[in-house]
Coordinates of C-alpha atoms and ligand atoms in Angstrom, one line a residue:
X1 CA -0.1 0.2 0.0
X2 CA 2.4 2.3 1.5
X3 CA 4.5 2.7 -2.2
X4 CA 1.4 3.2 -4.9
X5 CA 1.2 7.0 -4.7
X6 CA -2.0 8.5 -3.0
X7 CA -5.0 9.8 -4.6
X8 CA -7.1 11.3 -2.0
X9 CA -10.4 12.8 -3.6
X10 CA -14.1 13.8 -2.2
X11 CA -17.7 14.0 -2.7
X12 CA -19.7 17.0 -1.0
X13 CA -21.3 15.8 2.5
X14 CA -24.6 16.7 2.1
X15 CA -27.1 17.9 3.6
X16 CA -29.5 15.9 5.4
X17 CA -32.2 17.7 5.4
X18 CA -33.6 15.4 2.7
X19 CA -33.5 11.4 1.4
X20 CA -30.7 11.1 -1.3
X21 CA -32.4 12.4 -5.0
X22 CA -30.3 12.7 -8.4
X23 CA -28.1 16.2 -8.3
X24 CA -26.6 14.4 -5.5
X25 CA -26.7 11.0 -7.1
X26 CA -25.3 12.9 -10.3
X27 CA -22.4 14.2 -8.2
X28 CA -21.5 10.5 -6.2
X29 CA -21.4 8.9 -9.0
X30 CA -18.4 11.0 -11.0
X31 CA -16.5 10.8 -8.1
X32 CA -16.9 7.8 -8.4
X33 CA -16.0 6.7 -11.8
X34 CA -12.4 8.8 -11.0
X35 CA -12.1 6.9 -7.8
X36 CA -12.2 3.2 -10.0
X37 CA -10.1 5.3 -12.5
X38 CA -6.8 6.0 -10.2
X39 CA -7.3 2.6 -9.1
X40 CA -7.1 0.1 -12.4
X41 CA -4.1 3.2 -13.4
X42 CA -2.2 2.3 -9.8
X43 CA -2.9 4.7 -7.3
X44 CA -3.9 4.1 -3.5
X45 CA -7.3 5.9 -3.3
X46 CA -9.4 7.5 -0.4
X47 CA -12.9 8.5 -2.2
X48 CA -14.8 9.8 0.9
X49 CA -17.9 11.4 0.9
X50 CA -20.9 11.8 4.0
X51 CA -23.5 14.3 5.7
X52 CA -23.4 18.1 6.3
X53 CA -25.6 17.1 9.6
X54 CA -25.5 20.4 11.4
X55 CA -27.1 23.6 10.7
X56 CA -30.7 25.6 11.3
X57 CA -31.5 24.2 8.1
X58 CA -31.0 20.7 9.3
X59 CA -32.5 21.8 12.8
X60 CA -35.9 22.8 11.0
X61 CA -36.2 19.3 9.1
X62 CA -35.7 17.2 12.0
X63 CA -38.7 20.3 13.9
X64 CA -41.0 19.8 10.8
X65 CA -40.4 15.8 12.1
X66 CA -40.7 15.8 15.6
X67 CA -37.9 14.7 17.0
X68 CA -34.4 15.8 17.3
X69 CA -31.9 16.7 15.1
X70 CA -29.7 13.7 15.9
X71 CA -33.1 11.5 15.9
X72 CA -33.3 12.5 12.5
X73 CA -29.6 13.0 10.8
X74 CA -29.5 9.0 12.8
X75 CA -32.3 8.2 10.8
X76 CA -32.1 8.9 7.9
X77 CA -28.2 8.1 6.8
X78 CA -29.0 5.2 6.0
X79 CA -30.7 6.3 3.6
X80 CA -27.4 7.6 2.1
X81 CA -25.5 4.0 2.6
X82 CA -28.5 2.0 0.6
X83 CA -28.4 5.0 -2.2
X84 CA -24.7 4.6 -2.5
X85 CA -25.1 1.3 -2.0
X86 CA -27.7 0.7 -5.1
X87 CA -25.7 3.3 -7.1
X88 CA -22.5 1.4 -6.5
X89 CA -20.7 3.6 -5.1
X90 CA -17.3 2.3 -4.1
X91 CA -16.2 4.8 -1.0
X92 CA -13.3 4.4 1.3
X93 CA -15.2 6.9 4.0
X94 CA -18.6 7.7 4.7
X95 CA -17.8 11.0 6.8
X96 CA -20.6 12.7 8.9
X97 CA -20.0 15.8 11.0
X98 CA -22.1 14.4 14.4
X99 CA -19.5 12.0 15.2
X100 CA -16.6 12.2 17.6
X101 CA -13.7 12.8 14.6
X102 CA -15.2 15.6 13.7
X103 CA -16.0 17.2 16.8
X104 CA -12.2 16.7 17.4
X105 CA -11.1 18.1 14.2
X106 CA -13.1 21.8 14.8
X107 CA -12.1 22.2 17.7
X108 CA -8.9 21.7 16.7
X109 CA -9.1 24.0 14.1
X110 CA -11.0 26.9 16.0
X111 CA -7.0 26.3 18.3
X112 CA -5.6 26.8 15.3
X113 CA -7.8 30.0 13.9
X114 CA -7.0 31.6 16.8
X115 CA -3.0 31.3 17.1
X116 CA -2.7 32.6 13.4
X117 CA -4.4 36.0 14.2
X118 CA -7.8 35.7 11.9
X119 CA -10.1 34.9 13.5
X120 CA -12.6 37.4 16.1
X121 CA -15.1 38.4 17.9
X122 CA -18.0 40.9 16.6
X123 CA -21.6 41.1 16.2
X124 CA -23.8 40.2 13.1
X125 CA -26.2 42.6 11.6
X126 CA -27.4 41.4 8.6
X127 CA -29.3 38.4 5.7
X128 CA -29.0 34.2 6.3
X129 CA -31.1 31.7 4.0
X130 CA -31.1 29.3 6.5
X131 CA -31.7 27.2 2.2
X132 CA -28.4 27.9 0.7
X133 CA -27.2 28.4 4.3
X134 CA -25.1 31.7 3.8
X135 CA -25.0 34.9 5.5
X136 CA -26.2 37.6 2.6
X137 CA -24.8 40.9 2.3
X138 CA -27.4 44.8 1.9
X139 CA -25.7 44.5 -1.7
X140 CA -26.4 41.1 -2.1
X141 CA -29.7 41.0 -1.5
X142 CA -30.1 44.5 -2.9
X143 CA -29.5 42.9 -6.3
X144 CA -31.5 40.0 -6.0
X145 CA -34.4 42.4 -4.9
X146 CA -34.3 44.9 -8.4
X147 CA -33.4 41.6 -10.5
X148 CA -36.6 39.6 -9.0
X149 CA -39.0 42.4 -8.3
X150 CA -39.9 42.5 -4.5
X151 CA -40.2 44.7 -1.9
X152 CA -41.4 44.3 1.9
X153 CA -39.9 41.5 2.1
X154 CA -35.9 39.8 0.6
X155 CA -36.0 37.2 -1.0
X156 CA -32.3 35.2 -1.8
X157 CA -30.5 35.5 -4.5
X158 CA -29.9 31.7 -4.5
X159 CA -32.9 30.0 -4.0
X160 CA -35.2 33.3 -4.0
X161 CA -37.0 31.9 -0.4
X162 CA -37.6 34.6 1.9
X163 CA -34.8 36.0 3.8
X164 CA -33.8 35.5 7.9
X165 CA -32.8 39.3 9.1
X166 CA -30.2 37.3 12.5
X167 CA -28.4 40.5 14.1
X168 CA -26.1 38.0 16.7
X169 CA -22.5 37.8 18.7
X170 CA -20.9 36.3 16.5
X171 CA -16.6 35.6 15.5
X172 CA -15.8 36.3 12.3
X173 CA -13.3 34.4 9.4
X174 CA -10.8 37.8 8.1
X175 CA -11.6 36.6 4.9
X176 CA -10.7 40.1 3.3
X177 CA -6.8 39.9 4.4
X178 CA -6.6 36.1 1.6
X179 CA -7.6 38.5 -1.5
X180 CA -4.0 38.5 -2.5
X181 CA -3.5 35.8 -1.2
X182 CA -5.9 33.0 -3.5
X183 CA -5.5 35.5 -6.5
X184 CA -1.4 34.7 -6.6
X185 CA -3.1 30.9 -5.7
X186 CA -5.2 30.7 -9.0
X187 CA -2.5 32.8 -10.7
X188 CA 0.2 29.9 -9.6
X189 CA -2.0 26.7 -10.9
X190 CA -4.7 28.1 -12.9
X191 CA -6.4 24.4 -13.1
X192 CA -6.6 24.8 -9.5
X193 CA -10.4 25.3 -10.3
X194 CA -11.5 22.9 -12.8
X195 CA -13.6 23.5 -16.0
X196 CA -11.6 26.7 -16.6
X197 CA -14.3 29.6 -16.9
X198 CA -15.2 27.5 -13.4
X199 CA -12.2 29.4 -12.7
X200 CA -12.0 33.1 -14.3
X201 CA -15.6 33.3 -12.2
X202 CA -14.0 32.7 -8.9
X203 CA -11.6 35.4 -10.1
X204 CA -13.8 37.2 -11.3
X205 CA -15.9 37.7 -7.3
X206 CA -12.4 37.4 -5.5
X207 CA -11.0 40.5 -7.7
X208 CA -14.3 42.3 -7.3
X209 CA -13.5 41.7 -3.4
X210 CA -13.4 40.1 0.0
X211 CA -16.1 40.6 3.4
X212 CA -15.4 38.9 6.1
X213 CA -17.7 36.0 7.8
X214 CA -18.9 34.5 10.4
X215 CA -18.4 32.1 11.1
X216 CA -19.8 31.1 15.0
X217 CA -23.8 31.4 15.9
X218 CA -25.6 32.3 18.9
X219 CA -29.0 32.6 18.3
X220 CA -29.4 28.4 17.8
X221 CA -27.0 25.6 18.8
X222 CA -27.2 22.5 16.6
X223 CA -23.7 22.9 16.1
X224 CA -19.5 22.0 17.0
X225 CA -19.2 24.4 20.5
X226 CA -16.3 26.7 20.2
X227 CA -14.0 25.8 22.5
X228 CA -13.1 29.2 23.8
X229 CA -16.3 30.9 23.5
X230 CA -19.9 29.6 25.3
X231 CA -22.7 30.2 23.6
X232 CA -21.2 29.7 20.6
X233 CA -21.7 26.9 18.2
X234 CA -19.6 26.4 14.4
X235 CA -21.3 28.1 11.3
X236 CA -22.0 24.7 9.5
X237 CA -20.0 25.7 6.4
X238 CA -16.8 26.5 8.5
X239 CA -17.3 23.3 10.3
X240 CA -18.4 21.7 7.0
X241 CA -15.4 21.8 4.9
X242 CA -13.5 20.4 7.2
X243 CA -14.6 17.4 7.0
X244 CA -12.1 16.8 4.8
X245 CA -9.0 17.3 6.3
X246 CA -10.7 14.7 9.1
X247 CA -11.8 12.2 7.2
X248 CA -7.2 11.4 6.7
X249 CA -7.2 12.6 10.5
X250 CA -6.3 16.5 11.0
X251 CA -6.8 17.5 14.7
X252 CA -5.9 13.8 15.8
X253 CA -2.7 13.4 16.9
X254 CA -2.8 9.5 16.6
X255 CA -3.3 10.0 12.7
X256 CA -0.1 11.9 12.1
X257 CA 1.3 10.0 9.3
X258 CA -2.0 9.9 7.6
X259 CA -2.1 13.6 7.9
X260 CA 1.2 13.4 6.2
X261 CA 0.6 11.1 3.2
X262 CA -2.5 12.1 2.6
X263 CA -3.4 15.8 3.0
X264 CA -3.6 17.6 0.9
X265 CA -6.9 16.2 -1.2
X266 CA -6.2 16.2 -5.2
X267 CA -9.4 16.4 -6.0
X268 CA -13.1 17.6 -4.1
X269 CA -15.8 17.1 -6.8
X270 CA -18.6 20.2 -5.9
X271 CA -21.2 21.3 -7.8
X272 CA -21.2 24.6 -9.3
X273 CA -23.5 26.0 -6.6
X274 CA -20.6 25.4 -4.0
X275 CA -17.6 26.8 -5.2
X276 CA -17.3 29.8 -3.3
X277 CA -16.9 27.8 -0.4
X278 CA -14.9 25.2 -1.1
X279 CA -12.9 27.6 -4.6
X280 CA -13.0 30.7 -1.9
X281 CA -13.0 30.1 2.1
X282 CA -12.1 26.9 2.2
X283 CA -8.3 27.7 0.2
X284 CA -8.5 30.8 2.8
X285 CA -9.2 28.7 5.8
X286 CA -5.7 26.6 5.1
X287 CA -3.6 28.9 4.4
X288 CA -4.3 30.7 7.8
X289 CA -3.5 27.7 10.0
X290 CA -0.7 27.0 7.3
X291 CA -1.8 23.6 5.1
X292 CA -1.8 22.9 1.9
X293 CA -4.5 23.8 0.0
X294 CA -6.0 20.8 -2.2
X295 CA -4.8 20.2 -6.0
X296 CA -7.6 20.5 -7.8
X297 CA -11.3 21.0 -6.9
X298 CA -13.7 20.3 -9.9
X299 CA -17.1 21.5 -9.8
X300 CA -20.0 20.2 -12.0
X301 CA -23.0 21.7 -13.8
X302 CA -26.4 21.4 -12.4
X303 CA -28.6 18.7 -13.7
X304 CA -32.2 20.1 -15.4
X305 CA -34.6 18.7 -16.2
X306 CA -35.3 18.6 -20.8
X307 CA -38.7 20.2 -21.3
X308 CA -40.0 18.1 -24.2
X309 CA -42.3 20.5 -25.5
X310 CA -39.6 23.8 -25.4
X311 CA -36.3 21.7 -25.9
X312 CA -34.7 24.2 -22.4
X313 CA -33.8 22.7 -19.0
X314 CA -35.6 23.0 -16.4
X315 CA -34.8 23.2 -12.9
X316 CA -35.5 19.2 -11.4
X317 CA -38.3 20.7 -8.6
X318 CA -41.2 18.7 -6.6
X319 CA -43.1 21.6 -7.1
X320 CA -43.4 21.0 -11.1
X321 CA -43.7 18.2 -10.6
X322 CA -40.6 17.5 -13.5
X323 CA -39.2 15.8 -10.6
X324 CA -37.4 12.2 -12.2
X325 CA -35.9 9.7 -8.8
X326 CA -33.1 7.8 -9.3
X327 CA -35.0 4.3 -8.1
X328 CA -37.2 5.5 -11.3
X329 CA -34.3 5.6 -14.0
X330 CA -32.4 2.7 -11.8
X331 CA -35.2 1.1 -13.4
X332 CA -35.1 1.6 -16.4
X333 CA -31.7 1.6 -17.7
X334 CA -30.5 -1.0 -15.3
X335 CA -27.6 0.7 -12.5
X336 CA -25.0 0.8 -15.5
X337 CA -26.9 1.9 -17.7
X338 CA -27.6 5.2 -14.9
X339 CA -23.9 5.7 -14.5
X340 CA -23.3 5.7 -18.4
X341 CA -26.1 7.8 -19.0
X342 CA -25.5 10.8 -16.3
X343 CA -21.8 10.1 -17.2
X344 CA -22.0 10.2 -21.1
X345 CA -24.5 11.8 -21.5
X346 CA -24.0 15.5 -19.7
X347 CA -20.6 17.6 -20.0
X348 CA -19.7 17.6 -16.1
X349 CA -18.9 20.8 -16.3
X350 CA -22.0 22.1 -17.7
X351 CA -25.8 21.7 -17.0
X352 CA -26.7 18.4 -18.2
X353 CA -30.5 18.8 -19.9
X354 CA -32.0 15.6 -18.0
X355 CA -34.6 13.4 -20.3
X356 CA -36.4 9.9 -20.4
X357 CA -36.8 9.6 -24.1
X358 CA -32.6 11.0 -24.2
X359 CA -31.8 7.7 -21.9
X360 CA -33.9 5.8 -23.7
X361 CA -32.4 6.9 -26.5
X362 CA -28.8 6.8 -26.0
X363 CA -29.3 3.4 -24.0
X364 CA -31.1 1.6 -27.0
X365 CA -27.3 3.8 -29.6
X366 CA -24.7 2.9 -27.2
X367 CA -25.3 0.7 -25.3
X368 CA -28.2 -1.7 -26.6
X369 CA -26.8 -2.0 -29.7
X370 CA -23.2 -0.9 -29.7
X371 CA -21.3 -2.3 -26.2
X372 CA -23.5 -4.7 -25.7
X373 CA -24.7 -6.4 -29.5
X374 CA -21.2 -6.6 -30.4
X375 CA -20.6 -8.9 -27.1
X376 CA -23.4 -10.7 -27.6
X377 CA -22.5 -11.3 -31.8
X378 CA -19.2 -12.0 -30.9
X379 CA -18.9 -14.5 -28.3
X380 CA -22.2 -16.7 -29.7
X381 CA -20.0 -17.0 -33.2
X382 CA -16.7 -17.7 -30.8
X383 CA -19.0 -20.2 -29.0
X384 CA -20.6 -21.9 -32.0
X385 CA -17.4 -22.0 -34.5
X386 CA -14.6 -22.5 -31.8
X387 CA -16.6 -25.0 -29.3
X388 CA -16.8 -23.0 -26.7
X389 CA -13.1 -21.7 -26.2
X390 CA -11.9 -18.7 -27.6
X391 CA -9.9 -19.8 -30.3
X392 CA -5.9 -20.5 -29.9
X393 CA -3.8 -18.9 -32.6
X394 CA 0.1 -20.6 -33.5
X395 CA 1.5 -16.3 -33.8
X396 CA -1.7 -14.1 -31.6
X397 CA 1.6 -11.5 -32.9
X398 CA 1.3 -11.5 -37.3
X399 CA -2.6 -12.8 -37.1
X400 CA -4.5 -9.8 -38.8
X401 CA -5.3 -7.2 -36.5
X402 CA -6.8 -3.8 -37.7
X403 CA -8.6 -3.2 -34.4
X404 CA -4.9 -2.7 -32.4
X405 CA -4.4 0.1 -33.7
X406 CA -7.1 1.9 -33.1
X407 CA -6.9 0.4 -30.3
X408 CA -3.6 1.7 -29.5
X409 CA -4.4 5.2 -30.2
X410 CA -7.7 5.1 -28.4
X411 CA -5.8 4.2 -24.2
X412 CA -3.5 7.8 -24.5
X413 CA -6.7 9.7 -24.9
X414 CA -8.8 8.0 -23.1
X415 CA -6.3 8.9 -20.1
X416 CA -5.5 11.9 -20.5
X417 CA -9.8 12.1 -20.5
X418 CA -10.1 10.8 -18.3
X419 CA -8.3 12.8 -15.5
X420 CA -9.1 16.1 -16.8
X421 CA -13.3 14.1 -16.3
X422 CA -13.7 14.5 -19.6
X423 CA -16.3 11.6 -19.2
X424 CA -18.0 12.0 -22.4
X425 CA -14.5 12.5 -24.8
X426 CA -13.7 9.2 -22.1
X427 CA -16.8 8.0 -24.2
X428 CA -15.6 9.6 -27.9
X429 CA -12.7 7.3 -27.6
X430 CA -14.2 3.4 -26.7
X431 CA -16.4 4.3 -28.5
X432 CA -14.6 4.0 -31.6
X433 CA -13.2 1.1 -30.4
X434 CA -17.1 -0.5 -30.4
X435 CA -18.4 0.5 -33.9
X436 CA -15.3 -0.5 -35.3
X437 CA -15.1 -3.8 -33.4
X438 CA -19.0 -3.9 -35.2
X439 CA -18.5 -3.4 -38.5
X440 CA -15.2 -5.9 -38.5
X441 CA -18.5 -8.0 -38.2
X442 CA -20.3 -6.8 -41.2
X443 CA -16.6 -6.3 -43.1
X444 CA -15.4 -10.2 -42.5
X445 CA -18.8 -12.0 -42.1
X446 CA -17.6 -14.3 -39.7
X447 CA -20.8 -17.0 -40.8
X448 CA -19.4 -16.6 -44.6
X449 CA -15.5 -17.8 -43.2
X450 CA -16.7 -20.6 -41.3
X451 CA -18.4 -22.5 -43.7
X452 CA -15.5 -22.9 -45.6
X453 CA -12.9 -25.0 -43.0
X454 CA -9.8 -23.9 -45.0
X455 CA -10.7 -21.0 -43.2
X456 CA -10.7 -22.0 -39.8
X457 CA -7.4 -19.6 -39.4
X458 CA -8.5 -16.7 -40.6
X459 CA -11.9 -17.5 -38.6
X460 CA -9.3 -17.5 -35.3
X461 CA -7.9 -14.2 -36.1
X462 CA -11.0 -11.7 -35.9
X463 CA -12.9 -13.8 -33.7
X464 CA -9.3 -13.6 -31.6
X465 CA -9.2 -9.4 -32.7
X466 CA -13.1 -8.7 -31.8
X467 CA -12.5 -10.9 -28.7
X468 CA -10.0 -8.4 -28.2
X469 CA -11.4 -5.2 -28.5
X470 CA -14.1 -6.6 -26.7
X471 CA -11.8 -7.6 -23.8
X472 CA -9.9 -4.1 -23.7
X473 CA -13.4 -1.8 -24.3
X474 CA -14.3 -3.8 -21.2
X475 CA -11.4 -2.2 -19.3
X476 CA -12.0 1.2 -20.8
X477 CA -15.1 1.1 -20.3
X478 CA -15.3 -0.3 -16.4
X479 CA -15.5 2.7 -13.9
X480 CA -18.5 3.9 -14.9
X481 CA -20.3 0.2 -15.8
X482 CA -18.3 -1.8 -13.2
X483 CA -20.7 -4.2 -13.0
X484 CA -21.0 -5.0 -16.5
X485 CA -17.2 -5.0 -18.0
X486 CA -16.8 -7.8 -14.7
X487 CA -19.6 -9.9 -16.4
X488 CA -18.2 -9.2 -20.3
X489 CA -14.8 -10.9 -18.6
X490 CA -16.2 -13.5 -17.2
X491 CA -17.2 -14.7 -19.8
X492 CA -13.7 -14.0 -21.1
X493 CA -12.8 -16.0 -19.0
X494 CA -10.8 -13.1 -17.2
X495 CA -12.6 -12.1 -14.1
X496 CA -9.6 -11.4 -12.1
X497 CA -8.2 -8.4 -14.4
X498 CA -11.6 -6.9 -13.6
X499 CA -9.9 -6.1 -10.3
X500 CA -6.0 -4.5 -12.2
X501 CA -4.5 -1.6 -10.9
X502 CA -2.3 -1.9 -14.0
X503 CA -4.6 -0.6 -16.9
X504 CA -1.9 0.4 -19.1
X505 CA -1.0 -2.8 -19.5
X506 CA -4.3 -4.9 -19.2
X507 CA -4.1 -2.7 -22.5
X508 CA -1.6 -4.2 -23.7
X509 CA -2.9 -6.0 -27.5
X510 CA -2.4 -9.7 -26.3
X511 CA -4.3 -10.2 -23.3
X512 CA -6.8 -12.0 -24.3
X513 CA -6.9 -16.0 -23.1
X514 CA -6.9 -18.5 -25.4
X515 CA -8.3 -21.6 -25.8
X516 CA -10.1 -21.2 -22.1
X517 CA -14.2 -21.5 -22.3
X518 CA -16.0 -19.0 -23.7
X519 CA -19.5 -18.1 -22.1
X520 CA -22.2 -16.8 -23.9
X521 CA -24.6 -15.3 -21.6
X522 CA -27.9 -13.1 -21.4
X523 CA -27.4 -9.6 -23.5
X524 CA -26.5 -7.3 -21.3
X525 CA -28.9 -4.1 -22.2
X526 CA -31.6 -5.1 -22.6
X527 CA -33.3 -3.0 -25.6
X528 CA -36.0 -0.4 -24.8
X529 CA -38.9 -0.2 -26.2
X530 CA -40.6 2.9 -26.3
X531 CA -44.1 3.3 -25.5
Ligands
ME8_1 O1 -24.5 22.1 -0.3 N1 -27.8 18.9 -10.2 O2 -25.3 19.5 0.3 P1 -26.4 19.4 -0.5 C1 -26.9 18.8 -9.4 N2 -23.8 20.5 3.1 N3 -25.9 18.4 -8.2 C2 -26.6 18.9 -7.9 C3 -28.0 19.1 -8.0 C4 -28.7 19.2 -9.5 N4 -29.6 19.5 -9.5 N5 -28.7 19.3 -6.9 C5 -27.8 19.3 -5.7 C6 -24.5 20.9 0.1 N6 -27.1 18.3 -6.6 C7 -23.9 21.0 1.9 C8 -22.2 21.1 1.4 S1 -19.8 20.4 0.8 C9 -18.9 20.9 2.4 C10 -20.8 20.7 2.3 C11 -25.4 18.1 -5.6 O3 -27.0 18.0 0.0 C12 -24.6 18.6 -6.8 O4 -22.6 18.2 -6.2 O5 -27.0 20.8 -0.7 C13 -24.3 19.8 -5.2 O6 -23.2 21.0 -5.4 C14 -24.8 18.9 -3.9 O7 -25.5 18.4 -4.2 C15 -25.7 20.2 -2.8 O8 -25.4 18.6 -1.4

């Protein structure tokens, strides 16, 4: 373990105000795909996800259900575990901010902040949105009122819910002292925020000037106590952001080695709604206490539901009646189909317009007709012509393998795409091989070759070309569709390969096991019939 390079990646920790939904599932699958890919590239991956359990929003949800906040969190946490299990999310750690390790870490953070001189006591008088758990300045609120034509009642610039007026004693974090340091960070590491256009957004926000942020609350008590000031609890974001560091041992003397080895994180994957917290406040907090900042924050777009009449993407909401439940999609596409659709049809980084008809289209085109069909045709022909075995070739190297060039070319472009979470590009690379292999079947007509024994060698090499293309495609698709890729490799008697830690070696042309049993099996992706 220790000699493998560490790769630490996280999802946001989700609020426990509702059950997991398509948006949180989207982000979690996106992170899981990267984690699986990196494991296959030989990294010692730590993938952490979890729950953000403090704050007013959670407290309110608990009260609405006549429970204490802790009871409420405990009652919902299993739903998240279950949802991630169902989606085959292979996380290594699940952190809940009410756990003792987080309380220990946040307490330590306060002490370090106090030593640093970057916090001071004052009082906050301004606007707060409980849904967003965010403070807003008078200017932000005025702008929003103008845009939304509201009078009297001030609405949240983000979610348009009514704002609360808050007046309370509070500790402040001197974010304003970090403007130059943050701009220097963005200059030095332009890929700190990905994709590029998000980096530009963050930069211009910081260039506009930074205000100190209130980081403790006194008007309610569902939070981690400030160790040196009774009556103050930690502002939920000051607590939540630290979870990443906590999960690798921040503030725990017994985990000092682990922290040194794992920190900083390579990737925080977050939605575009929370980039200011992750790309401005979080690095400033780390700078304040002298810890390294993460390598990348990848901000993904939002899933919007495509209105079939207007063709426009609309925000998903229960009141609009357009919310799509993850379980409905899983029922329609299967788990691997779900993962494949969301990861390859919506460009990570941009908003994605989703619809049931598009799901069916992508599933049928890519999975049923292209990938599934290639596997089922090739394996059935192989089973039929070679007695349920993979062919044996005397000279695999000399065998005609026009698919080899494509396979060799796409592995490089696939890896480049995966490394920057450009999953739609990675899909294109793999599909190039799959489409070429399907065309190859039409061109070589194995069924005609099979009619004449004189063609047995030729038929064997054609089959090996196809099976080898399938083997390599299964590897490359594995982060997206782990179950079906493992099944394909099993059908080729290569089950051990599914957990490869050396993807590049596994994708070298010629790795097919010869003369071993091949299983035809059922259709991997039965075609969807649309009503
Ligand atoms: O913000 N499309 O938690 P949260 C895509 N607890 N992704 C979506 C989405 C949509 N329609 N809706 C939500 C919080 N998401 C804080 C995070 S981290 C230290 C604390 C995803 O439960 C997206 O990734 O509101 C977004 O950033 C996240 O859910 C917000 O989850």
